[in-house]
Coordinates of C-alpha atoms and ligand atoms in Angstrom, one line a residue:
M1 CA 10.5 39.5 -32.5
K2 CA 13.5 40.0 -29.7
D3 CA 14.7 43.3 -29.3
D4 CA 18.1 43.0 -30.7
T5 CA 16.3 41.7 -34.0
K6 CA 14.5 45.3 -33.7
L7 CA 16.7 47.2 -33.4
C8 CA 18.9 45.4 -35.9
H9 CA 15.5 45.6 -38.5
M10 CA 13.9 48.7 -36.9
A11 CA 13.8 52.6 -39.1
R12 CA 15.3 51.7 -41.6
P13 CA 13.9 53.0 -45.3
H14 CA 12.1 50.4 -47.0
D15 CA 12.1 52.2 -50.8
G16 CA 14.8 50.5 -53.0
L17 CA 18.2 50.7 -53.6
S18 CA 18.8 52.5 -50.0
M19 CA 20.7 52.6 -47.6
V20 CA 20.5 50.5 -44.2
N21 CA 20.4 53.1 -42.2
P22 CA 18.3 56.2 -42.7
S23 CA 20.3 59.1 -43.5
V24 CA 21.0 62.6 -42.2
E25 CA 18.3 65.3 -43.3
R26 CA 18.9 69.0 -41.7
G27 CA 16.3 71.4 -42.9
S28 CA 14.6 74.9 -40.8
T29 CA 12.5 75.5 -43.8
V30 CA 10.0 72.6 -45.6
L31 CA 8.8 73.5 -49.0
F32 CA 4.8 74.0 -49.9
A33 CA 3.4 73.2 -53.4
D34 CA 1.0 75.7 -53.0
Y35 CA -1.6 78.1 -51.5
E36 CA -3.6 74.7 -50.9
S37 CA -1.2 72.6 -48.9
F38 CA 0.5 75.9 -46.9
V39 CA -3.1 76.6 -45.8
A40 CA -4.8 73.0 -44.8
R41 CA -4.9 72.1 -41.3
N42 CA -3.3 68.5 -41.3
R43 CA -0.1 69.6 -42.8
Q44 CA 2.5 66.4 -41.5
R45 CA 5.4 69.2 -40.9
Y46 CA 6.0 72.3 -41.7
Y47 CA 8.8 73.4 -40.0
G48 CA 12.0 71.6 -39.2
R49 CA 11.9 73.1 -35.4
H50 CA 9.8 69.8 -34.8
G51 CA 12.0 67.1 -36.7
T52 CA 12.6 65.6 -39.7
D53 CA 13.0 62.6 -41.5
T54 CA 15.7 61.9 -38.8
H55 CA 14.2 62.2 -36.4
T56 CA 10.8 60.8 -37.0
A57 CA 13.4 57.2 -37.6
L58 CA 14.9 57.1 -34.2
K59 CA 11.8 58.3 -32.4
E60 CA 10.0 55.4 -33.7
A61 CA 12.9 53.7 -32.9
V62 CA 12.5 54.8 -29.2
A63 CA 9.2 54.1 -29.4
D64 CA 9.4 50.3 -29.9
L65 CA 12.6 49.6 -27.9
E66 CA 10.6 51.7 -24.7
G67 CA 6.9 50.0 -25.6
G68 CA 5.4 54.1 -25.7
E69 CA 3.2 55.2 -27.8
A70 CA 5.1 58.8 -28.5
V71 CA 8.4 60.1 -28.1
T72 CA 9.4 63.3 -27.4
L73 CA 13.4 63.8 -28.7
T74 CA 14.8 66.9 -26.5
S75 CA 18.1 68.8 -25.9
S76 CA 19.7 66.4 -23.0
G77 CA 18.4 63.9 -20.6
L78 CA 17.8 66.8 -18.2
S79 CA 15.8 68.8 -20.8
A80 CA 13.9 65.7 -20.7
V81 CA 12.8 65.5 -17.3
N82 CA 12.0 68.5 -16.6
L83 CA 10.4 68.6 -19.2
A84 CA 8.4 66.1 -18.7
F85 CA 7.7 68.5 -15.1
L86 CA 6.6 70.9 -17.1
A87 CA 4.1 69.6 -19.1
F88 CA 1.9 68.9 -15.7
A89 CA 3.4 71.4 -13.2
E90 CA 0.6 74.9 -12.6
P91 CA 1.4 77.1 -9.5
G92 CA -0.3 74.8 -7.5
T93 CA 0.1 71.5 -7.8
D94 CA 2.1 69.2 -6.5
I95 CA 5.1 66.4 -7.7
L96 CA 6.5 63.3 -6.0
V97 CA 9.5 63.1 -6.9
T98 CA 12.3 60.3 -5.6
D99 CA 15.2 61.7 -3.0
T100 CA 17.7 59.7 -5.1
T101 CA 16.8 61.9 -8.5
Y102 CA 19.7 63.0 -10.6
D103 CA 20.7 66.3 -8.4
P104 CA 20.8 68.3 -11.7
V105 CA 17.1 67.8 -11.4
R106 CA 17.2 68.5 -8.2
S107 CA 18.2 71.7 -8.5
F108 CA 15.6 72.3 -11.2
C109 CA 12.6 71.5 -8.8
D110 CA 13.7 73.8 -6.4
G111 CA 15.1 76.7 -8.5
F112 CA 12.7 76.8 -11.2
L113 CA 10.0 75.2 -10.3
K114 CA 9.4 76.1 -6.5
P115 CA 9.7 79.9 -6.7
R116 CA 6.8 79.7 -9.6
G117 CA 4.5 77.5 -6.7
V118 CA 5.1 73.9 -7.5
S119 CA 4.4 72.4 -4.3
I120 CA 7.2 69.5 -4.5
R121 CA 8.2 66.9 -2.8
Y122 CA 10.8 64.4 -2.1
Y123 CA 10.2 60.4 -1.2
D124 CA 12.0 57.9 0.5
P125 CA 13.3 55.1 -3.3
L126 CA 12.1 52.3 -0.5
I127 CA 8.9 53.4 0.0
G128 CA 6.6 51.7 -2.2
G129 CA 2.9 51.1 -1.7
G130 CA 3.5 54.2 1.4
I131 CA 3.3 56.4 -1.4
E132 CA 0.0 56.3 -0.8
D133 CA 0.3 58.6 2.5
L134 CA 2.3 60.9 0.8
I135 CA -0.4 61.7 -2.4
R136 CA -3.0 64.4 -2.2
P137 CA -5.8 66.1 -4.2
E138 CA -3.0 68.3 -6.5
T139 CA -0.9 65.7 -6.4
V140 CA 0.1 65.8 -11.0
L141 CA 3.0 63.4 -10.9
I142 CA 4.9 61.2 -9.4
H143 CA 8.7 61.0 -10.6
T144 CA 11.0 57.7 -9.9
E145 CA 14.3 56.7 -10.7
S146 CA 15.3 53.2 -10.4
P147 CA 17.6 52.4 -9.6
G148 CA 18.2 56.2 -7.8
S149 CA 21.7 58.1 -9.2
L150 CA 24.7 57.1 -7.1
T151 CA 23.1 55.1 -4.4
F152 CA 21.1 52.7 -6.9
E153 CA 18.2 51.9 -4.5
I154 CA 15.7 49.3 -6.8
Q155 CA 12.1 50.9 -6.4
D156 CA 8.7 48.9 -6.1
L157 CA 6.9 49.9 -9.3
P158 CA 4.2 47.8 -9.1
A159 CA 3.3 48.5 -6.0
I160 CA 3.8 52.8 -5.8
R161 CA 1.6 52.7 -9.6
A162 CA -1.3 49.8 -7.2
A163 CA -1.1 52.8 -4.2
A164 CA -0.8 55.6 -6.9
G165 CA -4.1 55.3 -8.6
D166 CA -4.3 56.8 -12.1
I167 CA -1.2 60.2 -11.2
P168 CA 1.0 60.1 -14.1
I169 CA 3.6 58.0 -12.4
S170 CA 7.2 58.5 -14.8
I171 CA 10.6 57.0 -14.5
D172 CA 14.6 58.4 -15.6
N173 CA 15.4 55.1 -16.7
T174 CA 18.5 55.9 -18.3
W175 CA 20.6 52.9 -16.6
G176 CA 18.4 50.1 -17.6
A177 CA 19.2 51.3 -20.9
G178 CA 15.0 50.7 -22.1
Y179 CA 16.6 47.5 -22.6
F180 CA 17.1 46.1 -18.9
Y181 CA 14.1 46.9 -17.6
K182 CA 10.6 48.5 -19.4
P183 CA 9.0 49.8 -16.5
L184 CA 5.8 51.3 -19.0
N185 CA 5.0 47.4 -18.4
L186 CA 5.6 48.0 -14.2
G187 CA 3.1 51.5 -14.3
A188 CA 5.7 53.5 -15.8
S189 CA 3.5 56.0 -17.4
I190 CA 6.6 57.8 -18.5
S191 CA 9.9 56.4 -19.2
I192 CA 12.5 59.3 -19.6
Q193 CA 16.6 58.6 -20.6
S194 CA 20.0 60.7 -21.2
A195 CA 20.1 58.6 -24.7
T196 CA 23.7 60.6 -24.0
K197 CA 24.8 57.8 -22.0
Y198 CA 23.4 54.1 -23.3
M199 CA 22.3 55.3 -26.2
G200 CA 24.8 57.3 -28.1
G201 CA 27.2 54.5 -26.4
H202 CA 30.0 56.6 -27.5
S203 CA 30.3 60.1 -25.3
D204 CA 30.0 62.0 -27.9
V205 CA 26.6 62.9 -28.4
F206 CA 23.5 65.2 -25.9
L207 CA 20.0 64.6 -26.2
G208 CA 17.4 63.6 -24.1
T209 CA 14.3 61.1 -24.7
I210 CA 10.2 61.1 -23.0
C211 CA 8.5 57.6 -23.7
S212 CA 4.7 58.2 -23.0
K213 CA 2.7 54.4 -22.6
D214 CA -0.3 56.7 -24.5
A215 CA -1.3 59.1 -27.0
T216 CA -3.2 61.6 -24.6
I217 CA 0.5 62.2 -22.2
G218 CA 2.5 62.2 -25.5
Q219 CA 0.5 65.2 -27.0
K220 CA 1.5 67.4 -23.6
I221 CA 4.5 66.9 -23.2
A222 CA 4.6 67.4 -27.7
R223 CA 2.8 69.9 -26.5
T224 CA 4.9 71.4 -23.9
A225 CA 8.5 71.1 -25.8
T226 CA 6.7 72.8 -29.1
L227 CA 6.0 75.7 -26.6
L228 CA 9.1 75.7 -25.0
G229 CA 10.4 76.4 -28.5
N230 CA 12.7 72.8 -28.4
A231 CA 14.5 71.8 -30.7
T232 CA 17.4 68.6 -31.3
S233 CA 19.9 68.3 -34.3
P234 CA 19.2 65.4 -37.0
D235 CA 23.6 64.7 -36.8
D236 CA 23.2 63.9 -33.2
A237 CA 19.8 62.0 -33.5
Y238 CA 21.5 60.8 -36.4
A239 CA 24.4 59.3 -33.4
V240 CA 21.6 57.5 -31.4
L241 CA 20.2 56.0 -33.4
R242 CA 23.2 54.0 -34.9
G243 CA 24.0 53.7 -31.6
L244 CA 21.0 51.9 -31.0
R245 CA 21.9 49.0 -33.4
T246 CA 24.7 47.8 -30.8
L247 CA 22.6 48.8 -27.7
P248 CA 22.1 44.7 -26.3
T249 CA 25.8 44.2 -27.1
R250 CA 26.9 47.1 -25.5
L251 CA 24.9 46.3 -22.6
R252 CA 25.5 42.3 -22.3
E253 CA 29.8 43.3 -22.6
H254 CA 29.0 46.8 -19.9
E255 CA 26.9 43.5 -17.4
T256 CA 29.8 41.2 -17.5
Q257 CA 32.3 43.9 -16.9
G258 CA 30.3 45.3 -14.3
L259 CA 29.4 42.1 -12.0
A260 CA 33.0 41.5 -12.7
L261 CA 34.5 44.1 -10.9
A262 CA 31.7 44.6 -8.8
E263 CA 32.2 41.1 -7.0
W264 CA 36.8 41.9 -7.6
L265 CA 35.6 45.2 -5.2
E266 CA 33.7 43.1 -2.9
Q267 CA 36.9 41.4 -1.9
R268 CA 39.0 44.4 -1.1
P269 CA 39.7 45.2 1.9
E270 CA 39.5 49.1 1.4
V271 CA 35.9 48.3 0.6
A272 CA 33.5 47.9 3.6
T273 CA 29.9 47.8 0.5
V274 CA 29.2 47.6 -3.0
L275 CA 25.7 49.2 -4.1
H276 CA 24.4 46.7 -7.5
P277 CA 21.6 45.5 -7.4
G278 CA 23.0 42.4 -9.5
L279 CA 24.9 41.3 -6.6
P280 CA 23.1 39.4 -4.1
S281 CA 23.9 41.4 -1.6
H282 CA 22.5 44.3 -2.1
P283 CA 19.2 45.1 -0.2
Q284 CA 16.7 44.9 -3.3
H285 CA 18.6 42.6 -5.0
D286 CA 15.5 39.8 -5.7
L287 CA 13.0 43.4 -6.5
W288 CA 16.1 43.8 -9.4
K289 CA 15.6 40.2 -9.7
R290 CA 11.8 40.3 -10.6
D291 CA 11.8 43.7 -12.2
F292 CA 15.2 43.8 -14.4
T293 CA 16.0 41.5 -17.3
G294 CA 19.9 42.8 -16.6
A295 CA 22.3 45.4 -15.3
S296 CA 24.6 48.1 -17.2
G297 CA 28.0 49.3 -16.3
L298 CA 27.0 51.5 -14.0
F299 CA 27.6 51.0 -9.7
S300 CA 28.6 51.9 -6.5
V301 CA 31.5 51.6 -4.2
I302 CA 31.4 52.8 -0.3
L303 CA 35.0 52.7 1.2
Q304 CA 36.3 51.3 4.3
P305 CA 36.8 55.5 6.6
Q306 CA 39.7 56.6 5.0
S307 CA 41.8 59.5 5.3
E308 CA 40.4 62.4 1.9
A309 CA 44.6 61.5 1.3
F310 CA 43.8 58.9 0.4
T311 CA 41.2 59.1 -1.5
A312 CA 43.0 61.5 -3.5
A313 CA 45.9 58.8 -4.3
L314 CA 43.8 56.5 -4.9
I315 CA 42.2 58.6 -7.5
N316 CA 45.2 60.0 -8.9
N317 CA 46.6 56.8 -8.9
L318 CA 44.3 55.3 -12.2
K319 CA 45.4 54.9 -15.6
L320 CA 42.6 53.5 -16.8
Y321 CA 39.4 55.0 -15.6
G322 CA 39.0 58.1 -16.3
L323 CA 37.2 61.2 -13.8
G324 CA 35.0 62.7 -15.5
Y325 CA 31.0 63.2 -15.1
S326 CA 28.6 61.2 -17.2
W327 CA 29.1 57.3 -18.5
G328 CA 27.7 54.9 -20.6
G329 CA 30.4 55.7 -23.4
F330 CA 32.2 52.4 -24.5
E331 CA 35.2 53.5 -21.4
S332 CA 35.6 52.9 -17.7
L333 CA 34.6 56.6 -15.2
C334 CA 35.8 56.8 -11.1
L335 CA 34.3 59.6 -10.0
P336 CA 33.9 60.5 -6.0
A337 CA 30.3 61.4 -5.3
W338 CA 28.0 63.1 -1.6
P339 CA 25.1 61.4 -2.1
E340 CA 24.5 63.0 1.8
R341 CA 24.2 66.4 -0.3
S342 CA 21.3 65.9 -2.8
R343 CA 18.8 64.5 0.0
S344 CA 16.1 65.8 1.8
A345 CA 14.3 63.3 2.5
T346 CA 16.4 60.0 3.9
D347 CA 19.5 59.8 5.5
W348 CA 22.9 59.3 4.7
N349 CA 25.6 57.9 7.2
A350 CA 28.0 55.9 5.1
Q351 CA 31.3 57.2 7.3
G352 CA 33.4 55.9 3.9
Q353 CA 33.9 57.8 0.7
L354 CA 31.3 56.3 -2.5
L355 CA 33.0 56.0 -5.2
R356 CA 31.2 55.9 -8.1
F357 CA 32.2 53.3 -11.1
H358 CA 31.5 53.3 -15.1
V359 CA 33.1 49.3 -16.9
G360 CA 33.8 50.6 -20.0
L361 CA 34.5 47.7 -22.9
E362 CA 38.7 47.5 -21.4
A363 CA 40.1 44.3 -20.6
I364 CA 39.0 43.4 -17.5
E365 CA 41.9 42.3 -16.5
D366 CA 43.5 45.6 -16.6
L367 CA 40.9 47.1 -15.4
T368 CA 41.1 45.0 -11.7
G369 CA 45.1 45.5 -12.1
D370 CA 44.9 49.1 -12.6
L371 CA 42.3 49.2 -9.7
A372 CA 44.6 46.6 -7.1
N373 CA 47.9 49.3 -8.4
A374 CA 46.0 52.1 -7.6
F375 CA 44.8 50.8 -3.9
E376 CA 48.4 49.6 -3.2
R377 CA 50.3 53.1 -3.8
A378 CA 46.8 54.9 -2.2
S379 CA 48.1 52.5 0.7
S380 CA 51.4 53.5 1.4
V381 CA 49.9 57.7 0.9
A382 CA 47.9 57.3 3.5
Ligands
PLP401 C1 23.2 61.8 -17.0 C2 21.6 61.9 -16.5 C3 20.8 63.0 -17.0 C4 21.2 63.6 -17.7 O1 21.1 63.4 -18.8 P1 22.5 64.7 -19.8 O2 22.5 64.0 -20.8 O3 23.6 64.7 -19.4 O4 21.5 65.8 -19.4 C5 20.0 62.0 -16.7 N1 19.2 60.8 -15.9 C6 20.4 60.7 -15.8 C7 20.6 58.6 -14.2 C8 21.7 61.0 -15.9 O5 22.6 60.4 -15.9

């Protein structure tokens, strides 16, 4: 079955006259029938913190979409990445992290793991098989993200896998959303998503998913979640499951809109470079074509060198693009970012300001019209 069909039919109750979607099961206390079932060793469930039927339905859906064995849900995308790290990190161990990792992950590595005796080394996202030279006996995890946050480098995951032997590889798969990219089939051991983004799809929920290719790693991560007291709301799990039903349709629209806006921006004199893996001008376009089946609606541009007043006027004159963090909802966003502030293994030398766009589901003519107007106003200010 294709993903589109699966996502419509998965996690549906099959017990006679039931609703299309599983209902929200809330609860902390699980009541046991008797003493014997309370002391039994093989209790299926015993406390709401470990999840309710709503969580189980979502976990099954995510495992099916990502092509993995086991899923752990966490309170946010950031907590999902951090929890995966904690499952492997011990004093004296070493973790290789892509230099283009989501910046709060870098803060966790530098501000939490390093002070506790874990070695963190950042690597060039274009390293591919060259990662072999960085691997040490104490390396326990390689963390990738493709495309990279803010700057959209595509990683050669199969080459990294071939060089990494049996070291687990985790990947932040939020951009491909498990639909356009299947990293567990390309060598990753763990695929992590911020379901806050496309899976939820409506900018109204926080949730993270960790999907493991094999059950052993899945158990290690689930155990870490239990030790840390991780719990998520069944209402949020329900909202994400509902979002999954329309994920393919939304993503295809984000793809069409994103490519259209990226091509339009590439023609603008105010723009120096468009960083969108789906454009032939992107340096890793061929890798993207090999490993991805589509592009979502998030990309960046580098403006021609201009004054800060120009950037400010451009952003302040946008009426349809919100200025705010996160992405993956139905609405368009545009924010300025400074990649050089969150890199250590590679240099970022672009002269102009970087702007990151999330293209929503508004009509493309309105989106280009709004930008054309803002560019014009910014030029008259600067
Ligand atoms: C937003 C984001 C996260 C963090 O997700 P939250 O749910 O906001 O914690 C992690 N990775 C990437 C690539 C993101 O864009």
